[in-house]
Short mmCIF file of C-alpha atoms in Angstrom, two decimals:
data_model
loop_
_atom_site.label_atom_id
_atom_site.label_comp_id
_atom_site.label_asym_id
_atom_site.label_seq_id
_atom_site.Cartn_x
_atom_site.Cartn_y
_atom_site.Cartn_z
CA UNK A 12 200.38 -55.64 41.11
CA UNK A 13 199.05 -59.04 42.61
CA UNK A 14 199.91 -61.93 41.04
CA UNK A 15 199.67 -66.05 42.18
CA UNK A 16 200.05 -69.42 40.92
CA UNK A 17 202.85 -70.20 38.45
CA UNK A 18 203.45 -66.54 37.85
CA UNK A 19 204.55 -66.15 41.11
CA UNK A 20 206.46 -69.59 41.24
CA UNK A 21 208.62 -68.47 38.35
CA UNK A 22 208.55 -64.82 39.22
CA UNK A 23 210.02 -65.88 42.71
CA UNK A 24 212.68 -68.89 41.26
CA UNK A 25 216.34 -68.80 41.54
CA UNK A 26 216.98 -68.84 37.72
CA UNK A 27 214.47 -66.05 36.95
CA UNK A 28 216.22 -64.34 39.79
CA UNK A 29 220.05 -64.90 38.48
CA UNK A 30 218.78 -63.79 35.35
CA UNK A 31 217.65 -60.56 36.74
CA UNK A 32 220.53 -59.94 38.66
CA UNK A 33 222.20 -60.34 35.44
CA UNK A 34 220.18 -57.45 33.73
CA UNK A 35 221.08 -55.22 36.07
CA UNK A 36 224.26 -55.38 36.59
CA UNK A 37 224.57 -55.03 32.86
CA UNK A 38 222.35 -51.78 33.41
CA UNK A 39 224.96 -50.51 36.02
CA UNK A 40 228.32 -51.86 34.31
CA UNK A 41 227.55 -50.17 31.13
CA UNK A 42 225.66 -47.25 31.81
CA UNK A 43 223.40 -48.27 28.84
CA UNK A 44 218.89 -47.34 28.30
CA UNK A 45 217.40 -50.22 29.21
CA UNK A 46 216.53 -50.96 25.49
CA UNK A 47 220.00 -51.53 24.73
CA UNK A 48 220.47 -53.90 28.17
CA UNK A 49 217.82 -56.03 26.96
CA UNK A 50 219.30 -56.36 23.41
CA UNK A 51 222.96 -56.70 24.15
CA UNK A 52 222.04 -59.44 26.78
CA UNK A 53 220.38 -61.07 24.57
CA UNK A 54 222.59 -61.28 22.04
CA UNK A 55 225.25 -61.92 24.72
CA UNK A 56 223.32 -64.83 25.96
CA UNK A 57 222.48 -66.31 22.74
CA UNK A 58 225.87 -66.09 21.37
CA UNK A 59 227.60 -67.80 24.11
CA UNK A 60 225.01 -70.39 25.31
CA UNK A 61 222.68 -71.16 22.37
CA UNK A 62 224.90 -70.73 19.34
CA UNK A 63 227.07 -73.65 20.55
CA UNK A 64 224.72 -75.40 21.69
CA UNK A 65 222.80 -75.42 17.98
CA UNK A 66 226.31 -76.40 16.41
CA UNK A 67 226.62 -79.59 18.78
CA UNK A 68 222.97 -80.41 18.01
CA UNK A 69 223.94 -80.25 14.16
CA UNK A 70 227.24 -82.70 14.88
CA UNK A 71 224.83 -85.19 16.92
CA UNK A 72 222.42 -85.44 13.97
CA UNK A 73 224.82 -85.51 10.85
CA UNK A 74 226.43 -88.68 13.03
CA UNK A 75 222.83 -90.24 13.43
CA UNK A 76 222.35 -89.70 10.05
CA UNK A 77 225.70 -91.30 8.76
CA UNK A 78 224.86 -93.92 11.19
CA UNK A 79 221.62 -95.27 9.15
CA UNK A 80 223.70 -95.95 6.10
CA UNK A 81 226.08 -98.27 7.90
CA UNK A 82 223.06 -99.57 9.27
CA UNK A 83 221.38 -100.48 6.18
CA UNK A 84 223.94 -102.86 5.55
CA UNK A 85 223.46 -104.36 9.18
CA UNK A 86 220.09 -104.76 7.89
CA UNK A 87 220.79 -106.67 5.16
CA UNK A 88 223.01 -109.38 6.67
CA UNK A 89 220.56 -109.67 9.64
CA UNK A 90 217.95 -109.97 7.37
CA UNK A 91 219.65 -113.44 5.46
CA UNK A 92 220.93 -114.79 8.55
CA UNK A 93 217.66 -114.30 10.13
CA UNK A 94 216.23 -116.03 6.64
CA UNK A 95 219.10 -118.37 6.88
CA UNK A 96 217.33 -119.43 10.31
CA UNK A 97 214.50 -120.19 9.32
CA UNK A 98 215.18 -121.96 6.41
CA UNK A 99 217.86 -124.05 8.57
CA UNK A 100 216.33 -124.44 11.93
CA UNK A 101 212.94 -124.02 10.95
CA UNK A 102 212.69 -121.09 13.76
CA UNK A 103 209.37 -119.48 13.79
CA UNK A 104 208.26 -116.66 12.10
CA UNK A 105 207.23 -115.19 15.51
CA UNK A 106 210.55 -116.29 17.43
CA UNK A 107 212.73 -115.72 14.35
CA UNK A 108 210.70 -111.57 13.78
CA UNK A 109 211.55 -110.98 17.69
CA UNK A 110 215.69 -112.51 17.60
CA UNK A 111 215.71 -110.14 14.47
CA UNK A 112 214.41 -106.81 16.03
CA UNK A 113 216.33 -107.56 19.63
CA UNK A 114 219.89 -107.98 17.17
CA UNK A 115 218.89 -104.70 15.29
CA UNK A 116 218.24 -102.83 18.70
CA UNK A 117 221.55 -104.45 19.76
CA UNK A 118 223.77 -103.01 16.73
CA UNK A 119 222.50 -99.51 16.59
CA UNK A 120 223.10 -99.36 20.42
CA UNK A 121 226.04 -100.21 19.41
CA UNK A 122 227.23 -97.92 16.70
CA UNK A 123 225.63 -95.11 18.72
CA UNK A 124 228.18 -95.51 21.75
CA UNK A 125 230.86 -96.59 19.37
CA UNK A 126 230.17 -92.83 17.93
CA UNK A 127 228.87 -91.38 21.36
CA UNK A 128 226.32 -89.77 19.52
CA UNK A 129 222.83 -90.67 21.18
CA UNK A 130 219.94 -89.11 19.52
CA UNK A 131 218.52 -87.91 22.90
CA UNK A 132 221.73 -85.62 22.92
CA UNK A 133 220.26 -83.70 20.74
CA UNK A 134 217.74 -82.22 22.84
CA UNK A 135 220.34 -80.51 25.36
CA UNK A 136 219.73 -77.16 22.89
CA UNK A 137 215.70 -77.36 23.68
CA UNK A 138 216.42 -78.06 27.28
CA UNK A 139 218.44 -75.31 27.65
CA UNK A 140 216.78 -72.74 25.33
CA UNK A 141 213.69 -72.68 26.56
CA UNK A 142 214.33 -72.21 30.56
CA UNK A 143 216.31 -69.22 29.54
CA UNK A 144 213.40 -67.58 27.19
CA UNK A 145 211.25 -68.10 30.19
CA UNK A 146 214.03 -66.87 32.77
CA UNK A 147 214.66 -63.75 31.21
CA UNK A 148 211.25 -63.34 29.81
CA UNK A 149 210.07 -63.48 33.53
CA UNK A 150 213.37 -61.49 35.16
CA UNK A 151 211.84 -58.50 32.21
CA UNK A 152 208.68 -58.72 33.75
CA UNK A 153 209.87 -58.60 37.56
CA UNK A 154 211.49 -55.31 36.57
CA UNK A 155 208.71 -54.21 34.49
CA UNK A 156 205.78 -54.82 37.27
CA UNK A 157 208.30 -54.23 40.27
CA UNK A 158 208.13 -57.76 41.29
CA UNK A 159 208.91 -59.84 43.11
CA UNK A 160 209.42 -56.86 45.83
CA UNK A 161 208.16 -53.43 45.31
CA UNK A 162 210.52 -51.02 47.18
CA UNK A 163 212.36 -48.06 46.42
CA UNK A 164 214.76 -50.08 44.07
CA UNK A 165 211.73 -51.48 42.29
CA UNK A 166 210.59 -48.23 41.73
CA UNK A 167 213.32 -46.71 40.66
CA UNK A 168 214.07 -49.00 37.76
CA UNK A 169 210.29 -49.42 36.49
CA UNK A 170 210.86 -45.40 36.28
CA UNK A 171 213.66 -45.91 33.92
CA UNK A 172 212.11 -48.46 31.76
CA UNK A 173 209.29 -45.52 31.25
CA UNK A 174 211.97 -43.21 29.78
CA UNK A 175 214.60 -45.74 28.18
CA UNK A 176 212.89 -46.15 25.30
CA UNK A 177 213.84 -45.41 21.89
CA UNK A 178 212.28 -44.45 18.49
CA UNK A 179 208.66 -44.94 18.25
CA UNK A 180 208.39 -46.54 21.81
CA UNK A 181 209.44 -43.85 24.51
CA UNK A 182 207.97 -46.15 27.56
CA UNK A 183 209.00 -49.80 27.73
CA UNK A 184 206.25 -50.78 29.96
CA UNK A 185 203.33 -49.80 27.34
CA UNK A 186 202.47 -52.34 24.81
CA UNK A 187 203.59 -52.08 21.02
CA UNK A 188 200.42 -53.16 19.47
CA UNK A 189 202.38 -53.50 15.95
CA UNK A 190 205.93 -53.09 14.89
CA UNK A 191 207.42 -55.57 17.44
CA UNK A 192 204.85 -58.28 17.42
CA UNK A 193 204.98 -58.17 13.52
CA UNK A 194 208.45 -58.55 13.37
CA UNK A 195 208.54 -61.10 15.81
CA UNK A 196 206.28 -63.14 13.86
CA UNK A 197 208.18 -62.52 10.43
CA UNK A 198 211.57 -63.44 12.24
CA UNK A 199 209.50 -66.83 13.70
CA UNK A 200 208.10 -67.98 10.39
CA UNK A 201 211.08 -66.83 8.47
CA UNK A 202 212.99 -68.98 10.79
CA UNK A 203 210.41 -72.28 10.35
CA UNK A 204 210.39 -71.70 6.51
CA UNK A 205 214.16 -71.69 6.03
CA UNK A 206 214.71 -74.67 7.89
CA UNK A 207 211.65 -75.95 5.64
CA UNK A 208 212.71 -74.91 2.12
CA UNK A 209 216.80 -75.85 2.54
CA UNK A 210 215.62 -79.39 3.17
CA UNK A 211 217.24 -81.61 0.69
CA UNK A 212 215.13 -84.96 1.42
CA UNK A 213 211.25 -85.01 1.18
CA UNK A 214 209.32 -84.27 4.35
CA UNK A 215 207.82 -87.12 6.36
CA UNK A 216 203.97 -86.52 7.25
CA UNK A 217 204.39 -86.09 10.85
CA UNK A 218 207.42 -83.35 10.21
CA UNK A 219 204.88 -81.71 7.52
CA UNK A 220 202.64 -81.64 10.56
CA UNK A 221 205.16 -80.40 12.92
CA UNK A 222 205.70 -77.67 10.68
CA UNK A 223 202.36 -76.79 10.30
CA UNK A 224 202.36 -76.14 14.03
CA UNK A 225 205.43 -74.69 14.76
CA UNK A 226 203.81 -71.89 11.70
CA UNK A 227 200.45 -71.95 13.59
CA UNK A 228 202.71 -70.92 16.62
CA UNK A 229 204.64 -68.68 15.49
CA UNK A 230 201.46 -66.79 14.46
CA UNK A 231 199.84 -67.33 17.54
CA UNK A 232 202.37 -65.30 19.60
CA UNK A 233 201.44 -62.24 17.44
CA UNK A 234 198.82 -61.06 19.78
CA UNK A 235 200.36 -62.31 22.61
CA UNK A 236 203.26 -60.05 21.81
CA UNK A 237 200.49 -57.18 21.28
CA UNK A 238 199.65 -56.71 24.73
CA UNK A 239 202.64 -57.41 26.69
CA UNK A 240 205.33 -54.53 27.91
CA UNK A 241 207.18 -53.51 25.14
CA UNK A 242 210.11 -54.54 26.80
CA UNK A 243 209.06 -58.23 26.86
CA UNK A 244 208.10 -57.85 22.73
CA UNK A 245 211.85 -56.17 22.60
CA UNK A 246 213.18 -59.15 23.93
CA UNK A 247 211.03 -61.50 22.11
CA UNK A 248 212.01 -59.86 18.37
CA UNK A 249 215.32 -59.75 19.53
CA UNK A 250 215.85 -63.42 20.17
CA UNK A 251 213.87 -64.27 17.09
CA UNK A 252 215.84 -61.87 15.03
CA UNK A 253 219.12 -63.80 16.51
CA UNK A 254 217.64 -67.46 15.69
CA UNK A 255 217.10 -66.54 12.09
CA UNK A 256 220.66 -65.36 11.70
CA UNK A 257 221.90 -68.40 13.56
CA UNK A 258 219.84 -70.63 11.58
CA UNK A 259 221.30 -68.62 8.31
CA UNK A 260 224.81 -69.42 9.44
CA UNK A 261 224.25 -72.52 10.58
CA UNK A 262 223.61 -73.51 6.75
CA UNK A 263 227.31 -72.99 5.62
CA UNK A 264 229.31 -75.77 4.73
CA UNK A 265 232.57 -73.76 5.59
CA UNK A 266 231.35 -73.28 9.45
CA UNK A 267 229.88 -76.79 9.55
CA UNK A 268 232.73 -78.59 8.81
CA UNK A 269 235.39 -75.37 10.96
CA UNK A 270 232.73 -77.20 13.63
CA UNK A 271 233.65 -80.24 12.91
CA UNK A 272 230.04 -81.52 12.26
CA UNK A 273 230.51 -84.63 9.36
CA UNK A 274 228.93 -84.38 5.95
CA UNK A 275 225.92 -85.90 5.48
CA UNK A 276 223.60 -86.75 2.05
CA UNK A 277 221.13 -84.26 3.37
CA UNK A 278 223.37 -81.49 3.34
CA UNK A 279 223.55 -79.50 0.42
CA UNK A 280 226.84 -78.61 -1.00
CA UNK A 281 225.06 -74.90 -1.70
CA UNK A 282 222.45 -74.53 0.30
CA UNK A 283 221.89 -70.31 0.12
CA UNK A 284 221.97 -71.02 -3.66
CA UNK A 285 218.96 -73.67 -2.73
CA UNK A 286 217.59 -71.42 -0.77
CA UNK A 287 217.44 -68.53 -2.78
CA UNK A 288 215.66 -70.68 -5.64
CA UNK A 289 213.34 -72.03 -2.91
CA UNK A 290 212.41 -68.39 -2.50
CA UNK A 291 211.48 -67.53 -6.01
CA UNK A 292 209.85 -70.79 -6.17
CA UNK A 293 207.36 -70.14 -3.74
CA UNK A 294 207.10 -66.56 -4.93
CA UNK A 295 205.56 -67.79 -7.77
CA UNK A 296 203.34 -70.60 -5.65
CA UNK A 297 205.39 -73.56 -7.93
CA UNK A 298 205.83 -76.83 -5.32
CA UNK A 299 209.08 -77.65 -6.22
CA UNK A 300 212.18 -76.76 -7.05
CA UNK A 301 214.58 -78.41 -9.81
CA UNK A 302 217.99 -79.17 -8.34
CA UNK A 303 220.94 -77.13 -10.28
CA UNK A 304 223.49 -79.64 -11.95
CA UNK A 305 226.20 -77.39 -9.40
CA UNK A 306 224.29 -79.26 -6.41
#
């Protein structure tokens, strides 16, 4: 099969390639179909790489978020000294608006290194997670099309991905046009309307809009899934399936705080209670959802 541009770039890069490797020397070590390589390395991968990875992003926001309220009270004094200046030194309003926003800058640099908590950590889990969807996405395909060379090897395992299926999909190099992509989707939205619905604060517009296209998304990939290997939909639904679990557990107050990650307001004391309500709620299409007196 020919294939060029970034295809080929990724097809032929050192990560997609240790990621291959990786596949198949869990297909030798273990003997396993290659169904069950592709789910037990993903699990595998998810569990040790992402799953911490979402906990440390969870500690790094709860201390940004504990951080505001001792900044609101920075705010406040700024706010009469800066009045204070004014009223005393007749600074003005221009001068006295730009000493007040260069202090504020100054104090929540502050309290973020006294914490170590910069927001910008945060984004370590996206950096991470997404370079190893693509890297194993693309080392699946390389088997799949017996890339990036097609020799005897190459051949020999795209012959076992046409008879290591299992159930309804006996050849993991012919698309599922349905059970796969469907479930990927489900597992997708589930996972955006869980993190929507256990919210505990009021969504801003522009996270109302993120949602909105992280649900557009998640839709989207459907028929993408539809006409890809089945191996690549495997792996898709599998990793999907594993985020809404980890975004499940990641709700407990028990494992949050056995993580170490600090209480915050917008953390709710009971939130598969919350979420359970939030269900029924939007079963029967009602906007919101009364908070129990146990919350």
């Amino acid at each position: 099969m020919q294939f060029s541009g970034i295809f080929k770039t990724l097809s032929e890069s050192t990560l997609v390639k240790i990621s291959q490797d990786s596949l198949l020397w869990m297909h030798d070590y273990t003997g396993l179909p290659w169904w069950s390589v592709i789910v037990l390395t993903t699990i595998m991968m998810r569990t040790a790489i992402t799953l911490p990875l979402a906990l440390y992003q969870q500690y790094i926001f709860a201390k940004v978020e504990n951080l505001k309220y001792e900044m609101d009270e920075i705010v406040k004094e700024m706010k009469i000294e800066t009045n204070y200046g004014i009223y005393k030194y007749n600074w003005p309003k221009e001068y006295a608006r730009r000493l007040y926003n260069h202090s504020m800058k100054k104090q929540w640099n502050k309290l973020i290194v006294r914490e170590n908590c910069h927001p910008a950590k945060a984004s370590i889990l996206v950096l991470v997670q997404i370079p190893l969807w693509i890297s194993l996405s693309m080392s699946i395909r390389n088997l799949c099309y017996m890339l990036p060379k097609q020799d005897a090897d190459a051949y020999t395992i795209y012959q076992q991905f046409t008879t290591d299926g299992f159930l309804w999909i006996t050849n993991l190099t012919v698309a599922d046009s349905f059970v796969l992509p469907i479930a990927m989707g489900l597992f997708n939205l589930a996972i955006i309307e869980i993190i929507h619905m256990n919210r505990v604060k009021e969504l801003t517009k522009w996270k109302q809009y993120l949602t909105y296209f992280f649900r557009i998304t998640a839709i989207g990939m459907i028929p993408i899934a539809m006409y890809v290997p089945s191996c690549l939909s495997l792996y898709w639904a599998t990793s999907s399936a594993f985020g809404l679990i980890q975004n499940l557990v990641l709700l407990s107050p028990k494992l949050r705080r056995f993580a170490r990650i600090p209480v915050t307001t917008s953390e709710s004391p009971h939130p598969y209670w919350l979420l359970r309500e939030r269900i029924i709620s939007r079963c029967h299409f009602e906007r919101k959802v009364k908070v129990s007196p146990k919350i």
